[in-house]
Amino acid sequence: MLVWVLQRTNILLSRFMEEVGTTSDYANSIIDGAKLIGTVRRISSVAQAMHETDASQRPSPQSLVQAASSRKKLYRLAYSAFRSLQRIEDGDPETIVEMLRETLLGPLHDWQTFELALALGMATAFSDKTSQPLRLLPIYPGSAKAVIQIGTCRIYWQNRTSSYSEPEAEPSEVIVDGILTAYGIAAGSDRPDIVLVKEDGAIIAIGEAKFFTNEMESWRSAFREATAQIVRYGRGYASGSALHELLSRSLIALWHYPKEERPNSLLADKPVALDFVDLIEGNLHEWSDRAAKAAAI
């Protein structure tokens, strides 16, 4: 079984390098993994097992049992890797999420993961509604690049985009900035979590995600903060009636939003509000309707 895991890992590493290229940020990790595999394959006992084993055949149930109970840690690790592969092939969500977090995105803070979940949820719903293909793009935190493309539209994460213009400060903001300046503290600037943009730069929607741990008490304060932020961001893209239209097709995603606290129906002229369960279950139909209509204009 150990031989099969080593050989399969080596094949996947080679294939991955061909896909991403030597200039990719993943290249160093792939090279390090290949070196580690090469070192293990030079161990005498491993080399002998490789010589005596047909690596083209998957491990037998008997070899799996033997590896799982082996006194040698290397064999137990190989068993663990093989079982992870089986769970991924079976579509086990926990194993897949763990694998993605450790290799594709990770490590990320929970709030960052929630923001990306919102981005993917919005992209999937928008793609389904507009029948446009969805393509995941390389994620470069802090860059000006989009993270998802849907047809000619793009989704940005933690990026104002070039369409943003600093709005005139409101009276309360002027006072806050004055106090901070007096104490020698920069006012700073923040960015919308998610922005859905048309090819011409027009903003279709803004998404604001709020992650919190105290599910029973924190959702109201999170909702207030998200509302204030999404309005402030919106003012950087539109004004007057255009601002109200932008907000009506924007989205507030809370980690938890109690069903019993929600309005009986979604408010047509206000941002759509939902939570993580809604994202998982794909309950973004109303939002995607509004976004698709804006994209078609």
Coordinates of C-alpha atoms in Angstrom, one line a residue:
M1 CA 0.0 0.0 0.0
L2 CA 2.8 2.4 0.8
V3 CA 4.3 1.9 -2.7
W4 CA 1.0 2.8 -4.3
V5 CA 0.6 6.0 -2.2
L6 CA 4.1 7.1 -3.0
Q7 CA 3.8 6.4 -6.7
R8 CA 0.4 8.1 -6.9
T9 CA 1.6 11.1 -5.0
N10 CA 4.5 11.4 -7.3
I11 CA 2.3 11.3 -10.4
L12 CA -0.1 13.9 -9.0
L13 CA 2.8 16.2 -8.1
S14 CA 4.1 16.0 -11.7
R15 CA 0.7 16.6 -13.1
F16 CA 0.1 19.5 -10.9
M17 CA 3.4 21.1 -11.8
E18 CA 2.4 20.8 -15.5
E19 CA -0.9 22.5 -14.8
V20 CA 0.3 25.5 -12.7
G21 CA 3.8 26.0 -14.2
T22 CA 7.1 26.8 -12.5
T23 CA 6.2 30.5 -12.0
S24 CA 3.1 29.7 -9.9
D25 CA 3.0 30.4 -6.2
Y26 CA 2.4 26.7 -5.7
A27 CA 5.6 25.7 -7.5
N28 CA 7.9 25.8 -4.4
S29 CA 5.4 23.6 -2.4
I30 CA 5.3 21.1 -5.3
I31 CA 9.1 21.0 -5.5
D32 CA 9.4 20.5 -1.8
G33 CA 6.8 17.7 -1.9
A34 CA 8.6 15.9 -4.7
K35 CA 11.9 16.1 -2.8
L36 CA 10.3 14.6 0.2
I37 CA 8.8 11.8 -1.8
G38 CA 12.2 11.1 -3.3
T39 CA 13.8 10.9 0.1
V40 CA 11.3 8.4 1.3
R41 CA 11.7 6.3 -1.8
R42 CA 15.4 6.0 -1.1
I43 CA 14.8 4.2 2.3
S44 CA 16.0 0.7 1.8
S45 CA 12.8 -1.0 3.1
V46 CA 10.7 1.2 1.0
A47 CA 12.9 0.7 -2.1
Q48 CA 12.6 -3.1 -1.6
A49 CA 8.8 -2.9 -1.3
M50 CA 8.6 -0.9 -4.5
H51 CA 10.7 -3.5 -6.3
E52 CA 8.4 -6.3 -5.2
T53 CA 5.0 -4.6 -5.6
D54 CA 2.8 -3.9 -8.7
A55 CA 2.1 -0.2 -8.2
S56 CA -0.5 -0.2 -11.0
Q57 CA -3.0 -2.1 -8.7
R58 CA -4.8 -0.4 -5.8
P59 CA -4.0 -1.7 -2.3
S60 CA -5.9 -4.8 -1.2
P61 CA -8.1 -4.8 1.9
Q62 CA -5.5 -7.0 3.6
S63 CA -2.7 -4.5 2.9
L64 CA -4.8 -1.7 4.2
V65 CA -5.4 -3.5 7.5
Q66 CA -1.7 -4.3 7.8
A67 CA -0.7 -0.7 7.1
A68 CA -3.2 0.7 9.6
S69 CA -1.9 -1.5 12.4
S70 CA 1.8 -1.3 11.5
R71 CA 4.3 -0.3 14.1
K72 CA 6.0 1.9 11.5
K73 CA 4.6 5.4 11.4
L74 CA 5.4 5.8 7.7
Y75 CA 2.9 2.9 6.9
R76 CA 0.3 4.4 9.1
L77 CA 0.7 7.8 7.4
A78 CA 0.3 6.1 4.1
Y79 CA -2.9 4.4 5.2
S80 CA -4.2 7.8 6.5
A81 CA -3.4 9.4 3.1
F82 CA -5.2 6.6 1.2
R83 CA -8.3 6.8 3.4
S84 CA -8.4 10.6 2.8
L85 CA -8.3 10.0 -0.9
Q86 CA -11.1 7.5 -0.7
R87 CA -13.2 10.0 1.3
I88 CA -12.6 12.7 -1.3
E89 CA -13.6 10.3 -4.1
D90 CA -16.7 9.5 -2.1
G91 CA -17.6 13.2 -1.9
D92 CA -17.2 13.6 1.9
P93 CA -17.7 17.3 2.5
E94 CA -15.5 17.6 5.6
T95 CA -12.5 15.9 4.0
I96 CA -12.9 18.1 0.9
V97 CA -13.1 21.3 2.8
E98 CA -10.1 20.3 5.0
M99 CA -8.1 19.5 1.9
L100 CA -9.0 22.8 0.2
R101 CA -8.3 24.9 3.3
E102 CA -4.8 23.3 3.7
T103 CA -3.8 23.4 0.0
L104 CA -5.8 25.8 -2.1
L105 CA -6.6 28.7 0.3
G106 CA -5.3 28.0 3.7
P107 CA -4.6 28.9 6.2
L108 CA -7.3 31.6 6.5
H109 CA -9.2 33.2 9.4
D110 CA -12.8 32.1 9.7
W111 CA -14.0 35.6 8.7
Q112 CA -11.9 35.4 5.5
T113 CA -13.3 31.9 4.7
F114 CA -16.8 33.2 5.2
E115 CA -16.2 36.1 2.8
L116 CA -15.0 33.7 0.2
A117 CA -18.0 31.5 0.8
L118 CA -20.2 34.6 0.1
A119 CA -18.2 35.3 -3.1
L120 CA -18.7 31.7 -4.3
G121 CA -22.3 31.7 -3.4
M122 CA -23.0 34.9 -5.2
A123 CA -21.0 33.7 -8.3
T124 CA -22.8 30.4 -8.4
A125 CA -26.3 31.9 -8.1
F126 CA -25.4 34.6 -10.7
S127 CA -24.0 32.1 -13.1
D128 CA -27.1 29.9 -12.8
K129 CA -29.4 32.8 -13.3
T130 CA -27.6 34.3 -16.3
S131 CA -26.5 30.9 -17.8
Q132 CA -22.9 32.3 -18.0
P133 CA -19.9 30.0 -17.3
L134 CA -18.2 30.4 -13.9
R135 CA -14.4 30.4 -13.7
L136 CA -12.4 30.5 -10.5
L137 CA -9.3 32.7 -10.8
P138 CA -6.1 32.6 -8.8
I139 CA -6.5 34.3 -5.4
Y140 CA -3.9 37.0 -4.6
P141 CA -4.9 38.7 -1.3
G142 CA -4.3 42.4 -1.4
S143 CA -4.0 42.5 -5.2
A144 CA -6.3 44.3 -7.6
K145 CA -7.3 41.2 -9.4
A146 CA -10.7 39.5 -9.5
V147 CA -11.2 36.1 -7.9
I148 CA -14.1 34.8 -9.9
Q149 CA -15.3 35.4 -13.5
I150 CA -18.9 34.8 -14.7
G151 CA -19.1 35.4 -18.4
T152 CA -17.8 39.0 -18.8
C153 CA -18.6 39.9 -15.2
R154 CA -16.1 39.6 -12.4
I155 CA -16.2 39.3 -8.6
Y156 CA -13.6 41.1 -6.5
W157 CA -12.7 40.3 -2.9
Q158 CA -11.6 43.0 -0.5
N159 CA -11.1 45.4 -3.3
R160 CA -12.8 48.8 -4.1
T161 CA -12.1 48.4 -7.8
S162 CA -11.3 51.3 -10.1
S163 CA -15.0 52.3 -10.2
Y164 CA -14.8 53.6 -6.6
S165 CA -14.7 57.3 -5.9
E166 CA -14.2 58.6 -2.4
P167 CA -17.6 60.2 -1.5
E168 CA -17.9 63.5 0.2
A169 CA -17.7 63.0 4.0
E170 CA -21.0 63.2 5.9
P171 CA -21.1 65.6 8.9
S172 CA -20.5 62.8 11.4
E173 CA -17.6 61.5 9.4
V174 CA -16.0 64.9 9.4
I175 CA -16.2 65.1 13.2
V176 CA -14.8 61.6 13.6
D177 CA -11.9 62.4 11.2
G178 CA -11.2 65.6 13.1
I179 CA -10.9 63.8 16.4
L180 CA -8.6 61.1 15.0
T181 CA -6.4 63.8 13.3
A182 CA -6.1 65.7 16.6
Y183 CA -4.8 62.6 18.2
G184 CA -2.4 61.9 15.4
I185 CA -4.3 58.8 14.2
A186 CA -4.9 58.2 10.5
A187 CA -8.6 57.9 9.6
G188 CA -7.8 54.8 7.5
S189 CA -10.0 53.3 4.9
D190 CA -11.8 50.0 4.5
R191 CA -13.0 48.0 1.5
P192 CA -16.2 46.1 0.6
D193 CA -15.9 42.4 1.1
I194 CA -17.4 41.4 -2.3
V195 CA -18.1 43.5 -5.4
L196 CA -19.8 42.1 -8.6
V197 CA -18.7 44.2 -11.6
K198 CA -19.8 44.3 -15.2
E199 CA -17.2 44.4 -18.0
D200 CA -17.6 48.1 -18.4
G201 CA -16.8 48.7 -14.7
A202 CA -20.4 49.3 -13.6
I203 CA -21.1 47.9 -10.2
I204 CA -23.9 45.3 -10.1
A205 CA -23.9 44.5 -6.4
I206 CA -22.0 44.7 -3.2
G207 CA -21.7 41.9 -0.7
E208 CA -20.9 42.3 3.0
A209 CA -20.2 39.3 5.2
K210 CA -20.3 39.3 9.0
F211 CA -18.8 36.4 10.9
F212 CA -19.4 36.1 14.7
T213 CA -19.4 33.3 17.3
N214 CA -22.2 34.2 19.6
E215 CA -25.0 33.2 17.4
M216 CA -27.9 34.1 19.7
E217 CA -26.8 37.6 20.7
S218 CA -24.6 39.1 18.0
W219 CA -26.6 39.0 14.9
R220 CA -28.3 42.4 15.5
S221 CA -25.1 44.3 16.1
A222 CA -23.5 42.5 13.1
F223 CA -26.6 43.5 11.0
R224 CA -26.2 47.1 12.0
E225 CA -22.5 47.2 11.2
A226 CA -23.0 45.5 7.9
T227 CA -25.8 47.9 6.9
A228 CA -23.7 51.0 7.8
Q229 CA -20.8 49.6 5.8
I230 CA -22.7 48.6 2.7
V231 CA -24.3 52.1 2.5
R232 CA -20.9 53.7 2.9
Y233 CA -19.4 51.6 0.2
G234 CA -22.4 52.2 -2.0
R235 CA -21.9 56.0 -1.8
G236 CA -18.5 55.4 -3.5
Y237 CA -20.2 54.0 -6.5
A238 CA -23.5 55.8 -6.9
S239 CA -25.7 58.6 -5.5
G240 CA -29.3 59.5 -5.4
S241 CA -31.7 57.0 -6.9
A242 CA -28.8 55.0 -8.4
L243 CA -27.5 54.4 -4.9
H244 CA -30.8 53.1 -3.7
E245 CA -31.0 50.8 -6.7
L246 CA -27.5 49.5 -6.1
L247 CA -28.3 48.8 -2.4
S248 CA -31.5 47.0 -3.4
R249 CA -29.5 44.4 -5.3
S250 CA -26.7 44.1 -2.8
L251 CA -26.4 41.4 -0.1
I252 CA -25.8 41.2 3.6
A253 CA -24.6 37.8 4.8
L254 CA -24.6 37.1 8.5
W255 CA -23.1 34.0 10.0
H256 CA -26.4 33.4 11.7
Y257 CA -29.7 35.1 11.0
P258 CA -32.6 33.6 12.9
K259 CA -35.5 32.5 10.7
E260 CA -38.1 33.7 13.3
E261 CA -36.6 37.3 13.2
R262 CA -36.8 37.8 9.5
P263 CA -39.6 39.7 7.7
N264 CA -42.4 37.6 6.2
S265 CA -41.1 38.5 2.7
L266 CA -38.0 40.0 1.2
L267 CA -38.0 43.8 0.9
A268 CA -37.8 44.7 -2.8
D269 CA -36.1 48.1 -2.2
K270 CA -33.6 46.9 0.4
P271 CA -30.5 44.7 0.4
V272 CA -31.2 41.0 0.6
A273 CA -30.2 39.6 4.0
L274 CA -29.4 35.9 4.6
D275 CA -27.0 33.7 6.5
F276 CA -24.4 30.9 6.0
V277 CA -27.1 28.2 5.9
D278 CA -28.7 30.1 3.0
L279 CA -25.4 30.2 1.2
I280 CA -24.9 26.4 1.6
E281 CA -28.5 25.7 0.5
G282 CA -28.3 28.1 -2.4
N283 CA -31.1 30.4 -1.3
L284 CA -30.0 33.3 -3.4
H285 CA -32.8 33.2 -6.0
E286 CA -34.3 36.6 -5.2
W287 CA -30.8 38.3 -5.1
S288 CA -29.7 36.7 -8.4
D289 CA -33.0 37.9 -10.0
R290 CA -32.2 41.4 -9.1
A291 CA -28.5 41.2 -10.0
A292 CA -29.2 39.5 -13.4
K293 CA -31.7 42.3 -14.4
A294 CA -29.0 44.9 -13.5
A295 CA -26.4 43.1 -15.5
A296 CA -28.7 43.0 -18.6
I297 CA -29.1 46.7 -18.7

